[in-house]
Short mmCIF file of N, CA and C and ligand atoms in Angstrom, two decimals:
data_model
loop_
_atom_site.label_atom_id
_atom_site.label_comp_id
_atom_site.label_asym_id
_atom_site.label_seq_id
_atom_site.Cartn_x
_atom_site.Cartn_y
_atom_site.Cartn_z
N MET A 1 151.14 -39.51 72.36
CA MET A 1 150.18 -39.07 73.38
C MET A 1 150.88 -38.26 74.46
N ALA A 2 150.25 -37.18 74.90
CA ALA A 2 150.87 -36.34 75.94
C ALA A 2 151.04 -37.12 77.23
N ARG A 3 152.24 -37.02 77.79
CA ARG A 3 152.49 -37.69 79.06
C ARG A 3 152.70 -36.66 80.16
N ASN A 4 152.51 -37.10 81.39
CA ASN A 4 152.79 -36.24 82.55
C ASN A 4 154.21 -36.50 83.00
N ILE A 5 155.05 -35.50 82.82
CA ILE A 5 156.48 -35.64 83.12
C ILE A 5 156.81 -34.81 84.36
N LEU A 6 157.49 -35.43 85.29
CA LEU A 6 157.95 -34.71 86.49
C LEU A 6 159.47 -34.61 86.43
N ILE A 7 159.97 -33.37 86.47
CA ILE A 7 161.42 -33.15 86.52
C ILE A 7 161.77 -32.75 87.95
N VAL A 8 162.66 -33.51 88.56
CA VAL A 8 163.05 -33.25 89.95
C VAL A 8 164.49 -32.73 89.97
N SER A 9 164.64 -31.47 90.32
CA SER A 9 165.95 -30.81 90.28
C SER A 9 166.53 -30.74 91.69
N SER A 10 167.79 -31.23 91.86
CA SER A 10 168.28 -31.42 93.23
C SER A 10 169.54 -30.61 93.57
N SER A 11 169.87 -29.61 92.76
CA SER A 11 171.00 -28.76 93.15
C SER A 11 170.49 -27.62 94.02
N LEU A 12 171.25 -27.30 95.05
CA LEU A 12 170.85 -26.18 95.93
C LEU A 12 171.58 -24.89 95.55
N ARG A 13 172.38 -24.94 94.51
CA ARG A 13 173.23 -23.79 94.18
C ARG A 13 172.47 -22.77 93.33
N ALA A 14 172.64 -21.48 93.66
CA ALA A 14 172.08 -20.42 92.81
C ALA A 14 172.82 -20.47 91.48
N GLY A 15 172.08 -20.36 90.38
CA GLY A 15 172.72 -20.45 89.06
C GLY A 15 173.15 -21.86 88.73
N SER A 16 172.42 -22.83 89.24
CA SER A 16 172.76 -24.24 89.05
C SER A 16 172.79 -24.64 87.57
N ASN A 17 173.89 -25.27 87.18
CA ASN A 17 174.01 -25.75 85.80
C ASN A 17 173.02 -26.88 85.52
N SER A 18 172.89 -27.82 86.45
CA SER A 18 171.97 -28.94 86.21
C SER A 18 170.53 -28.44 86.11
N GLU A 19 170.23 -27.40 86.91
CA GLU A 19 168.85 -26.87 86.85
C GLU A 19 168.61 -26.16 85.51
N LEU A 20 169.61 -25.41 85.05
CA LEU A 20 169.43 -24.72 83.76
C LEU A 20 169.33 -25.72 82.61
N ILE A 21 170.10 -26.80 82.67
CA ILE A 21 169.96 -27.87 81.66
C ILE A 21 168.55 -28.45 81.73
N SER A 22 168.09 -28.70 82.96
CA SER A 22 166.77 -29.32 83.14
C SER A 22 165.65 -28.42 82.63
N LYS A 23 165.85 -27.11 82.75
CA LYS A 23 164.85 -26.17 82.22
C LYS A 23 164.76 -26.26 80.69
N GLU A 24 165.91 -26.51 80.04
CA GLU A 24 165.88 -26.69 78.58
C GLU A 24 165.19 -28.00 78.22
N VAL A 25 165.45 -29.03 79.02
CA VAL A 25 164.76 -30.31 78.79
C VAL A 25 163.25 -30.10 78.95
N GLU A 26 162.88 -29.32 79.96
CA GLU A 26 161.46 -29.01 80.18
C GLU A 26 160.87 -28.31 78.94
N ARG A 27 161.60 -27.31 78.41
CA ARG A 27 161.11 -26.58 77.22
C ARG A 27 160.91 -27.54 76.06
N GLY A 28 161.87 -28.45 75.88
CA GLY A 28 161.76 -29.43 74.80
C GLY A 28 160.56 -30.34 74.99
N ALA A 29 160.39 -30.81 76.21
CA ALA A 29 159.27 -31.74 76.49
C ALA A 29 157.93 -31.04 76.32
N LEU A 30 157.86 -29.78 76.72
CA LEU A 30 156.62 -29.01 76.54
C LEU A 30 156.33 -28.81 75.05
N SER A 31 157.39 -28.52 74.29
CA SER A 31 157.20 -28.27 72.85
C SER A 31 156.71 -29.53 72.14
N ALA A 32 157.00 -30.69 72.72
CA ALA A 32 156.54 -31.95 72.13
C ALA A 32 155.11 -32.29 72.58
N GLY A 33 154.50 -31.39 73.36
CA GLY A 33 153.09 -31.57 73.71
C GLY A 33 152.83 -32.27 75.03
N ASN A 34 153.87 -32.44 75.83
CA ASN A 34 153.69 -33.12 77.12
C ASN A 34 153.26 -32.13 78.22
N ASN A 35 152.72 -32.67 79.29
CA ASN A 35 152.50 -31.88 80.50
C ASN A 35 153.74 -32.06 81.37
N VAL A 36 154.34 -30.94 81.77
CA VAL A 36 155.59 -31.04 82.53
C VAL A 36 155.47 -30.26 83.83
N GLU A 37 155.84 -30.90 84.91
CA GLU A 37 155.96 -30.19 86.18
C GLU A 37 157.43 -30.14 86.58
N PHE A 38 157.91 -28.96 86.90
CA PHE A 38 159.30 -28.79 87.31
C PHE A 38 159.33 -28.64 88.82
N LEU A 39 159.97 -29.59 89.48
CA LEU A 39 160.02 -29.57 90.94
C LEU A 39 161.46 -29.34 91.39
N SER A 40 161.72 -28.17 91.97
CA SER A 40 163.04 -27.93 92.57
C SER A 40 162.96 -28.32 94.03
N LEU A 41 163.98 -29.04 94.49
CA LEU A 41 163.98 -29.46 95.90
C LEU A 41 164.52 -28.37 96.82
N LYS A 42 164.94 -27.24 96.21
CA LYS A 42 165.36 -26.08 97.02
C LYS A 42 164.22 -25.63 97.90
N ASP A 43 164.52 -25.24 99.11
CA ASP A 43 163.53 -24.69 100.04
C ASP A 43 162.45 -25.70 100.44
N ARG A 44 162.69 -26.96 100.16
CA ARG A 44 161.77 -28.00 100.61
C ARG A 44 162.34 -28.66 101.85
N LYS A 45 161.45 -29.04 102.74
CA LYS A 45 161.90 -29.72 103.96
C LYS A 45 161.80 -31.23 103.71
N ILE A 46 162.95 -31.86 103.61
CA ILE A 46 163.00 -33.30 103.33
C ILE A 46 163.99 -33.94 104.30
N GLU A 47 163.46 -34.65 105.27
CA GLU A 47 164.33 -35.28 106.27
C GLU A 47 164.88 -36.61 105.73
N PHE A 48 165.94 -37.09 106.38
CA PHE A 48 166.48 -38.40 106.01
C PHE A 48 165.48 -39.50 106.37
N CYS A 49 165.43 -40.54 105.55
CA CYS A 49 164.69 -41.75 105.90
C CYS A 49 165.32 -42.33 107.17
N ILE A 50 164.48 -42.73 108.12
CA ILE A 50 165.01 -43.32 109.35
C ILE A 50 164.93 -44.86 109.33
N GLY A 51 164.45 -45.42 108.22
CA GLY A 51 164.51 -46.87 108.05
C GLY A 51 163.55 -47.68 108.90
N CYS A 52 162.49 -47.06 109.41
CA CYS A 52 161.57 -47.78 110.31
C CYS A 52 160.69 -48.79 109.57
N LEU A 53 160.57 -48.58 108.24
CA LEU A 53 159.76 -49.45 107.38
C LEU A 53 158.26 -49.44 107.70
N LYS A 54 157.82 -48.45 108.48
CA LYS A 54 156.36 -48.35 108.73
C LYS A 54 155.63 -48.10 107.40
N CYS A 55 156.31 -47.45 106.47
CA CYS A 55 155.69 -47.15 105.17
C CYS A 55 155.31 -48.43 104.43
N GLN A 56 155.98 -49.54 104.75
CA GLN A 56 155.69 -50.79 104.05
C GLN A 56 154.41 -51.45 104.55
N LYS A 57 153.89 -50.93 105.66
CA LYS A 57 152.59 -51.41 106.14
C LYS A 57 151.50 -50.40 105.81
N GLN A 58 151.86 -49.11 105.95
CA GLN A 58 150.85 -48.05 105.86
C GLN A 58 150.77 -47.38 104.49
N GLY A 59 151.80 -47.57 103.67
CA GLY A 59 151.85 -46.89 102.36
C GLY A 59 152.14 -45.42 102.49
N LYS A 60 152.49 -44.97 103.69
CA LYS A 60 152.91 -43.58 103.85
C LYS A 60 153.92 -43.48 104.98
N CYS A 61 154.65 -42.37 104.93
CA CYS A 61 155.77 -42.17 105.85
C CYS A 61 155.30 -41.54 107.16
N ILE A 62 155.96 -41.90 108.24
CA ILE A 62 155.57 -41.31 109.53
C ILE A 62 156.18 -39.92 109.74
N LEU A 63 157.21 -39.58 108.94
CA LEU A 63 157.84 -38.26 109.11
C LEU A 63 156.92 -37.18 108.55
N LYS A 64 156.90 -36.07 109.25
CA LYS A 64 156.00 -34.98 108.83
C LYS A 64 156.83 -33.87 108.17
N ASP A 65 156.92 -33.93 106.88
CA ASP A 65 157.62 -32.87 106.16
C ASP A 65 157.05 -32.78 104.74
N ASP A 66 157.77 -32.13 103.83
CA ASP A 66 157.21 -31.87 102.50
C ASP A 66 157.06 -33.12 101.64
N MET A 67 157.67 -34.23 102.06
CA MET A 67 157.60 -35.43 101.21
C MET A 67 156.20 -35.98 101.06
N SER A 68 155.32 -35.72 102.05
CA SER A 68 153.96 -36.26 101.89
C SER A 68 153.28 -35.63 100.67
N GLU A 69 153.60 -34.39 100.37
CA GLU A 69 153.06 -33.74 99.15
C GLU A 69 153.85 -34.20 97.92
N LEU A 70 155.18 -34.22 98.05
CA LEU A 70 156.03 -34.47 96.87
C LEU A 70 155.91 -35.91 96.36
N ILE A 71 155.69 -36.84 97.26
CA ILE A 71 155.61 -38.24 96.83
C ILE A 71 154.38 -38.48 95.94
N GLU A 72 153.34 -37.69 96.14
CA GLU A 72 152.16 -37.83 95.28
C GLU A 72 152.49 -37.38 93.86
N LYS A 73 153.35 -36.38 93.74
CA LYS A 73 153.78 -35.93 92.40
C LYS A 73 154.55 -37.06 91.70
N VAL A 74 155.42 -37.73 92.46
CA VAL A 74 156.19 -38.85 91.89
C VAL A 74 155.22 -39.96 91.49
N ASN A 75 154.30 -40.25 92.37
CA ASN A 75 153.35 -41.35 92.14
C ASN A 75 152.49 -41.11 90.90
N ASN A 76 152.13 -39.86 90.65
CA ASN A 76 151.18 -39.57 89.57
C ASN A 76 151.82 -39.33 88.21
N ALA A 77 153.14 -39.18 88.16
CA ALA A 77 153.80 -38.91 86.87
C ALA A 77 153.90 -40.19 86.05
N ASP A 78 153.91 -40.01 84.71
CA ASP A 78 154.19 -41.15 83.82
C ASP A 78 155.69 -41.33 83.67
N THR A 79 156.38 -40.18 83.67
CA THR A 79 157.81 -40.17 83.40
C THR A 79 158.51 -39.33 84.46
N LEU A 80 159.59 -39.88 85.01
CA LEU A 80 160.38 -39.16 86.01
C LEU A 80 161.72 -38.78 85.40
N VAL A 81 162.12 -37.52 85.63
CA VAL A 81 163.45 -37.06 85.18
C VAL A 81 164.16 -36.50 86.41
N PHE A 82 165.17 -37.21 86.88
CA PHE A 82 165.93 -36.74 88.04
C PHE A 82 167.14 -35.96 87.55
N SER A 83 167.39 -34.83 88.20
CA SER A 83 168.49 -33.96 87.79
C SER A 83 169.42 -33.72 88.98
N THR A 84 170.73 -33.86 88.74
CA THR A 84 171.66 -33.73 89.86
C THR A 84 173.02 -33.18 89.42
N PRO A 85 173.66 -32.39 90.29
CA PRO A 85 175.09 -32.14 90.08
C PRO A 85 175.83 -33.42 90.46
N ILE A 86 176.95 -33.65 89.84
CA ILE A 86 177.79 -34.78 90.26
C ILE A 86 178.65 -34.34 91.44
N TYR A 87 178.51 -35.05 92.53
CA TYR A 87 179.33 -34.82 93.73
C TYR A 87 180.12 -36.09 94.00
N TYR A 88 181.43 -35.99 93.95
CA TYR A 88 182.29 -37.16 94.17
C TYR A 88 181.82 -38.36 93.37
N TYR A 89 181.61 -38.10 92.09
CA TYR A 89 181.23 -39.15 91.13
C TYR A 89 179.91 -39.83 91.49
N GLU A 90 179.08 -39.13 92.24
CA GLU A 90 177.78 -39.70 92.63
C GLU A 90 176.69 -38.64 92.44
N MET A 91 175.45 -39.03 92.72
CA MET A 91 174.36 -38.06 92.73
C MET A 91 174.47 -37.20 94.00
N SER A 92 173.76 -36.09 94.04
CA SER A 92 173.76 -35.24 95.24
C SER A 92 173.12 -35.99 96.40
N GLY A 93 173.55 -35.66 97.61
CA GLY A 93 172.94 -36.27 98.79
C GLY A 93 171.45 -35.97 98.87
N LEU A 94 171.06 -34.80 98.39
CA LEU A 94 169.64 -34.42 98.44
C LEU A 94 168.80 -35.33 97.55
N LEU A 95 169.32 -35.62 96.36
CA LEU A 95 168.55 -36.51 95.47
C LEU A 95 168.47 -37.91 96.08
N LYS A 96 169.58 -38.38 96.65
CA LYS A 96 169.54 -39.72 97.27
C LYS A 96 168.53 -39.74 98.42
N THR A 97 168.51 -38.68 99.21
CA THR A 97 167.54 -38.60 100.31
C THR A 97 166.11 -38.62 99.78
N PHE A 98 165.89 -37.88 98.69
CA PHE A 98 164.57 -37.85 98.06
C PHE A 98 164.16 -39.26 97.62
N LEU A 99 165.09 -39.98 96.97
CA LEU A 99 164.77 -41.35 96.50
C LEU A 99 164.45 -42.26 97.69
N ASP A 100 165.26 -42.16 98.75
CA ASP A 100 164.99 -43.00 99.93
C ASP A 100 163.60 -42.74 100.48
N ARG A 101 163.20 -41.49 100.44
CA ARG A 101 161.89 -41.12 101.01
C ARG A 101 160.73 -41.51 100.07
N CYS A 102 161.07 -42.00 98.87
CA CYS A 102 160.01 -42.52 97.99
C CYS A 102 159.64 -43.96 98.34
N ASN A 103 160.24 -44.49 99.40
CA ASN A 103 160.01 -45.89 99.77
C ASN A 103 158.54 -46.28 99.97
N PRO A 104 157.66 -45.37 100.43
CA PRO A 104 156.24 -45.75 100.54
C PRO A 104 155.64 -46.22 99.21
N LEU A 105 156.21 -45.77 98.09
CA LEU A 105 155.65 -46.16 96.79
C LEU A 105 155.87 -47.64 96.49
N TYR A 106 156.83 -48.23 97.18
CA TYR A 106 157.18 -49.62 96.96
C TYR A 106 155.97 -50.55 97.05
N ILE A 107 155.06 -50.24 97.96
CA ILE A 107 153.88 -51.12 98.10
C ILE A 107 152.63 -50.49 97.47
N ARG A 108 152.83 -49.39 96.76
CA ARG A 108 151.66 -48.74 96.16
C ARG A 108 151.60 -49.00 94.66
N ASP A 109 150.47 -48.65 94.07
CA ASP A 109 150.26 -48.86 92.65
C ASP A 109 150.83 -47.65 91.91
N TYR A 110 152.17 -47.51 91.96
CA TYR A 110 152.82 -46.34 91.35
C TYR A 110 152.55 -46.30 89.84
N HIS A 111 152.61 -45.10 89.31
CA HIS A 111 152.20 -44.87 87.94
C HIS A 111 153.38 -44.78 86.97
N PHE A 112 154.53 -44.33 87.47
CA PHE A 112 155.63 -44.01 86.54
C PHE A 112 156.17 -45.26 85.84
N ARG A 113 156.53 -45.06 84.57
CA ARG A 113 157.00 -46.18 83.76
C ARG A 113 158.40 -45.95 83.19
N GLU A 114 158.79 -44.68 83.09
CA GLU A 114 160.09 -44.36 82.49
C GLU A 114 160.84 -43.40 83.38
N VAL A 115 162.15 -43.62 83.50
CA VAL A 115 162.97 -42.77 84.36
C VAL A 115 164.23 -42.34 83.60
N TYR A 116 164.52 -41.05 83.67
CA TYR A 116 165.72 -40.48 83.03
C TYR A 116 166.57 -39.78 84.09
N LEU A 117 167.83 -39.55 83.75
CA LEU A 117 168.74 -38.84 84.64
C LEU A 117 169.46 -37.73 83.88
N ILE A 118 169.53 -36.55 84.50
CA ILE A 118 170.31 -35.43 83.97
C ILE A 118 171.43 -35.13 84.96
N THR A 119 172.66 -34.97 84.46
CA THR A 119 173.77 -34.64 85.36
C THR A 119 174.54 -33.42 84.83
N ALA A 120 175.16 -32.70 85.77
CA ALA A 120 176.12 -31.64 85.42
C ALA A 120 177.38 -31.91 86.23
N SER A 121 178.53 -31.73 85.58
CA SER A 121 179.80 -32.03 86.26
C SER A 121 180.92 -31.17 85.70
N ALA A 122 181.99 -31.06 86.50
CA ALA A 122 183.17 -30.32 86.05
C ALA A 122 183.90 -31.12 84.98
N GLU A 123 184.06 -32.40 85.25
CA GLU A 123 184.75 -33.27 84.30
C GLU A 123 183.84 -33.55 83.12
N ASN A 124 184.45 -33.59 81.94
CA ASN A 124 183.66 -33.88 80.75
C ASN A 124 184.03 -35.27 80.25
N SER A 125 183.32 -36.27 80.75
CA SER A 125 183.65 -37.64 80.33
C SER A 125 182.41 -38.51 80.47
N GLN A 126 182.50 -39.70 79.90
CA GLN A 126 181.39 -40.66 79.99
C GLN A 126 181.41 -41.39 81.33
N THR A 127 182.52 -41.30 82.04
CA THR A 127 182.65 -42.08 83.28
C THR A 127 182.16 -41.30 84.50
N VAL A 128 182.16 -39.96 84.40
CA VAL A 128 181.92 -39.14 85.60
C VAL A 128 180.54 -39.37 86.23
N TYR A 129 179.57 -39.77 85.43
CA TYR A 129 178.20 -39.93 85.96
C TYR A 129 177.80 -41.40 86.17
N GLN A 130 178.75 -42.33 85.97
CA GLN A 130 178.35 -43.75 85.99
C GLN A 130 177.80 -44.21 87.34
N ARG A 131 178.39 -43.70 88.42
CA ARG A 131 177.89 -44.16 89.74
C ARG A 131 176.52 -43.55 90.04
N ALA A 132 176.31 -42.32 89.61
CA ALA A 132 174.98 -41.72 89.78
C ALA A 132 173.95 -42.50 88.98
N LYS A 133 174.35 -42.89 87.76
CA LYS A 133 173.45 -43.70 86.91
C LYS A 133 173.14 -45.02 87.60
N SER A 134 174.17 -45.65 88.18
CA SER A 134 173.94 -46.93 88.89
C SER A 134 172.95 -46.75 90.03
N GLY A 135 173.09 -45.62 90.75
CA GLY A 135 172.18 -45.36 91.87
C GLY A 135 170.74 -45.25 91.41
N ILE A 136 170.52 -44.54 90.31
CA ILE A 136 169.15 -44.40 89.79
C ILE A 136 168.65 -45.76 89.28
N GLU A 137 169.55 -46.51 88.64
CA GLU A 137 169.14 -47.84 88.16
C GLU A 137 168.74 -48.74 89.33
N GLY A 138 169.46 -48.59 90.44
CA GLY A 138 169.12 -49.39 91.63
C GLY A 138 167.73 -49.04 92.13
N PHE A 139 167.41 -47.75 92.12
CA PHE A 139 166.07 -47.30 92.52
C PHE A 139 165.03 -47.92 91.58
N VAL A 140 165.27 -47.79 90.28
CA VAL A 140 164.29 -48.25 89.29
C VAL A 140 164.10 -49.77 89.37
N GLU A 141 165.17 -50.47 89.66
CA GLU A 141 165.09 -51.93 89.77
C GLU A 141 164.05 -52.37 90.80
N CYS A 142 163.82 -51.54 91.79
CA CYS A 142 162.85 -51.88 92.84
C CYS A 142 161.41 -51.58 92.43
N PHE A 143 161.23 -51.01 91.25
CA PHE A 143 159.89 -50.70 90.73
C PHE A 143 159.76 -51.40 89.37
N PRO A 144 159.36 -52.68 89.40
CA PRO A 144 159.45 -53.53 88.20
C PRO A 144 158.65 -53.04 86.99
N ASN A 145 157.63 -52.21 87.21
CA ASN A 145 156.88 -51.71 86.05
C ASN A 145 157.57 -50.53 85.38
N ALA A 146 158.66 -50.07 85.98
CA ALA A 146 159.37 -48.91 85.42
C ALA A 146 160.68 -49.35 84.78
N GLU A 147 161.16 -48.46 83.89
CA GLU A 147 162.37 -48.78 83.15
C GLU A 147 163.29 -47.57 83.17
N PHE A 148 164.58 -47.81 83.42
CA PHE A 148 165.53 -46.70 83.30
C PHE A 148 165.85 -46.51 81.82
N LYS A 149 165.75 -45.28 81.33
CA LYS A 149 165.94 -45.04 79.90
C LYS A 149 167.38 -44.61 79.58
N CYS A 150 167.79 -43.41 79.98
CA CYS A 150 169.15 -42.98 79.66
C CYS A 150 169.53 -41.73 80.45
N VAL A 151 170.82 -41.34 80.27
CA VAL A 151 171.38 -40.18 80.98
C VAL A 151 171.60 -39.05 79.98
N PHE A 152 171.30 -37.83 80.41
CA PHE A 152 171.78 -36.64 79.68
C PHE A 152 172.85 -36.02 80.55
N SER A 153 174.06 -35.91 80.04
CA SER A 153 175.13 -35.34 80.86
C SER A 153 175.69 -34.07 80.24
N GLY A 154 175.87 -33.07 81.11
CA GLY A 154 176.55 -31.84 80.70
C GLY A 154 177.88 -31.80 81.42
N GLY A 155 178.98 -31.86 80.68
CA GLY A 155 180.31 -31.85 81.30
C GLY A 155 181.04 -30.54 81.04
N GLY A 156 182.16 -30.35 81.74
CA GLY A 156 182.95 -29.12 81.58
C GLY A 156 182.32 -27.93 82.27
N LEU A 157 181.51 -28.19 83.30
CA LEU A 157 180.75 -27.13 83.97
C LEU A 157 181.16 -27.05 85.44
N THR A 158 181.90 -26.01 85.79
CA THR A 158 182.37 -25.89 87.17
C THR A 158 181.63 -24.78 87.91
N ASN A 159 181.62 -23.60 87.35
CA ASN A 159 181.06 -22.44 88.08
C ASN A 159 179.57 -22.28 87.83
N PRO A 160 178.88 -21.59 88.75
CA PRO A 160 177.45 -21.34 88.54
C PRO A 160 177.22 -20.63 87.20
N GLN A 161 176.17 -21.01 86.53
CA GLN A 161 175.74 -20.40 85.26
C GLN A 161 176.70 -20.63 84.10
N GLU A 162 177.74 -21.43 84.33
CA GLU A 162 178.71 -21.67 83.25
C GLU A 162 178.03 -22.27 82.02
N ILE A 163 176.96 -23.00 82.24
CA ILE A 163 176.22 -23.61 81.15
C ILE A 163 175.79 -22.58 80.09
N LYS A 164 175.63 -21.32 80.54
CA LYS A 164 175.15 -20.29 79.60
C LYS A 164 176.16 -20.01 78.48
N THR A 165 177.40 -20.44 78.67
CA THR A 165 178.41 -20.26 77.61
C THR A 165 178.57 -21.56 76.80
N HIS A 166 177.66 -22.50 77.00
CA HIS A 166 177.72 -23.79 76.28
C HIS A 166 176.41 -24.03 75.54
N ASP A 167 176.25 -23.25 74.46
CA ASP A 167 175.00 -23.37 73.70
C ASP A 167 174.78 -24.78 73.18
N GLU A 168 175.87 -25.47 72.86
CA GLU A 168 175.70 -26.82 72.27
C GLU A 168 175.06 -27.78 73.27
N ILE A 169 175.41 -27.62 74.57
CA ILE A 169 174.80 -28.51 75.57
C ILE A 169 173.32 -28.16 75.71
N LEU A 170 173.02 -26.85 75.73
CA LEU A 170 171.62 -26.44 75.89
C LEU A 170 170.78 -26.89 74.70
N GLU A 171 171.37 -26.84 73.50
CA GLU A 171 170.63 -27.31 72.31
C GLU A 171 170.39 -28.82 72.39
N ARG A 172 171.39 -29.54 72.85
CA ARG A 172 171.22 -31.00 73.03
C ARG A 172 170.14 -31.28 74.07
N ALA A 173 170.13 -30.44 75.11
CA ALA A 173 169.16 -30.65 76.19
C ALA A 173 167.73 -30.43 75.68
N PHE A 174 167.54 -29.41 74.88
CA PHE A 174 166.21 -29.15 74.31
C PHE A 174 165.78 -30.35 73.45
N ALA A 175 166.71 -30.80 72.60
CA ALA A 175 166.39 -31.94 71.71
C ALA A 175 166.07 -33.19 72.54
N PHE A 176 166.84 -33.39 73.60
CA PHE A 176 166.59 -34.53 74.50
C PHE A 176 165.17 -34.45 75.06
N GLY A 177 164.79 -33.22 75.47
CA GLY A 177 163.46 -33.01 76.03
C GLY A 177 162.34 -33.34 75.05
N THR A 178 162.58 -33.10 73.77
CA THR A 178 161.53 -33.39 72.78
C THR A 178 161.31 -34.88 72.61
N LYS A 179 162.31 -35.67 73.05
CA LYS A 179 162.23 -37.12 72.79
C LYS A 179 161.86 -37.95 74.01
N ILE A 180 161.82 -37.33 75.19
CA ILE A 180 161.53 -38.16 76.37
C ILE A 180 160.03 -38.45 76.47
C1 FMN B 201 181.01 -31.42 96.92
C2 FMN B 201 181.26 -31.37 95.43
C3 FMN B 201 181.77 -32.48 94.81
C4 FMN B 201 182.00 -32.46 93.44
N1 FMN B 201 182.47 -33.60 92.84
C5 FMN B 201 182.66 -33.62 91.50
C6 FMN B 201 183.12 -34.81 90.86
O1 FMN B 201 183.34 -35.85 91.47
N2 FMN B 201 183.32 -34.77 89.52
C7 FMN B 201 183.11 -33.64 88.79
O2 FMN B 201 183.32 -33.67 87.57
N3 FMN B 201 182.64 -32.50 89.38
C8 FMN B 201 182.42 -32.46 90.71
N4 FMN B 201 181.95 -31.32 91.32
C9 FMN B 201 181.63 -30.14 90.48
C10 FMN B 201 180.13 -30.04 90.15
O3 FMN B 201 179.63 -31.25 89.65
C11 FMN B 201 179.93 -28.95 89.10
O4 FMN B 201 180.34 -27.70 89.64
C12 FMN B 201 178.50 -28.86 88.58
O5 FMN B 201 178.44 -27.91 87.54
C13 FMN B 201 177.54 -28.48 89.70
O6 FMN B 201 176.21 -28.51 89.22
P1 FMN B 201 175.11 -27.47 89.74
O7 FMN B 201 175.57 -26.09 89.25
O8 FMN B 201 173.85 -27.91 89.11
O9 FMN B 201 175.09 -27.55 91.22
C14 FMN B 201 181.72 -31.30 92.69
C15 FMN B 201 181.22 -30.17 93.34
C16 FMN B 201 180.98 -30.19 94.69
C17 FMN B 201 180.41 -28.98 95.37
#
């Protein structure tokens, strides 16, 4: 059955490798008959969570920025795919900020059931993305109806657009997209 998939891309770099990988995942997911929305956090105004916890009473955040629109996209998706460059063996600060700002969903009847992670990194290893994976798992743990599924990692990618010389990663990304 077609699912509503939201891909959240969190690199701010022009020619982002993680974004180009995520676009291939999107193509794969579309080819499998899903509805896919690609959300780049570039040019979005997303402030840091200030921890006031008013969202836990009101179901919405007191900060006035783009998150009031973006959180509805997260809430309405069946499947979430977070995409990040690896920074110091972690997810990007922007993605972490985005997750923190999803806190109003904690008391809402959120819809998403499956969560995936896409990473791009200079190092090509199974260990480079483990802390980012842990961070996403921590987020998912707070939403008991959802399940963390798996990571797609592209390694050996340092410079912008370097992914374009790695057809094998892009092919894997397309195949990954057909299965999410
Ligand atoms: C601040 C910063 C920290 C980084 N830390 C790591 C790291 O810990 N491990 C690694 O393999 N690559 C690291 N990199 C390299 C990026 O992960 C790599 O260039 C990746 O392709 C960037 O993805 P993007 O093009 O989607 O932004 C770092 C890059 C920056 C700018």
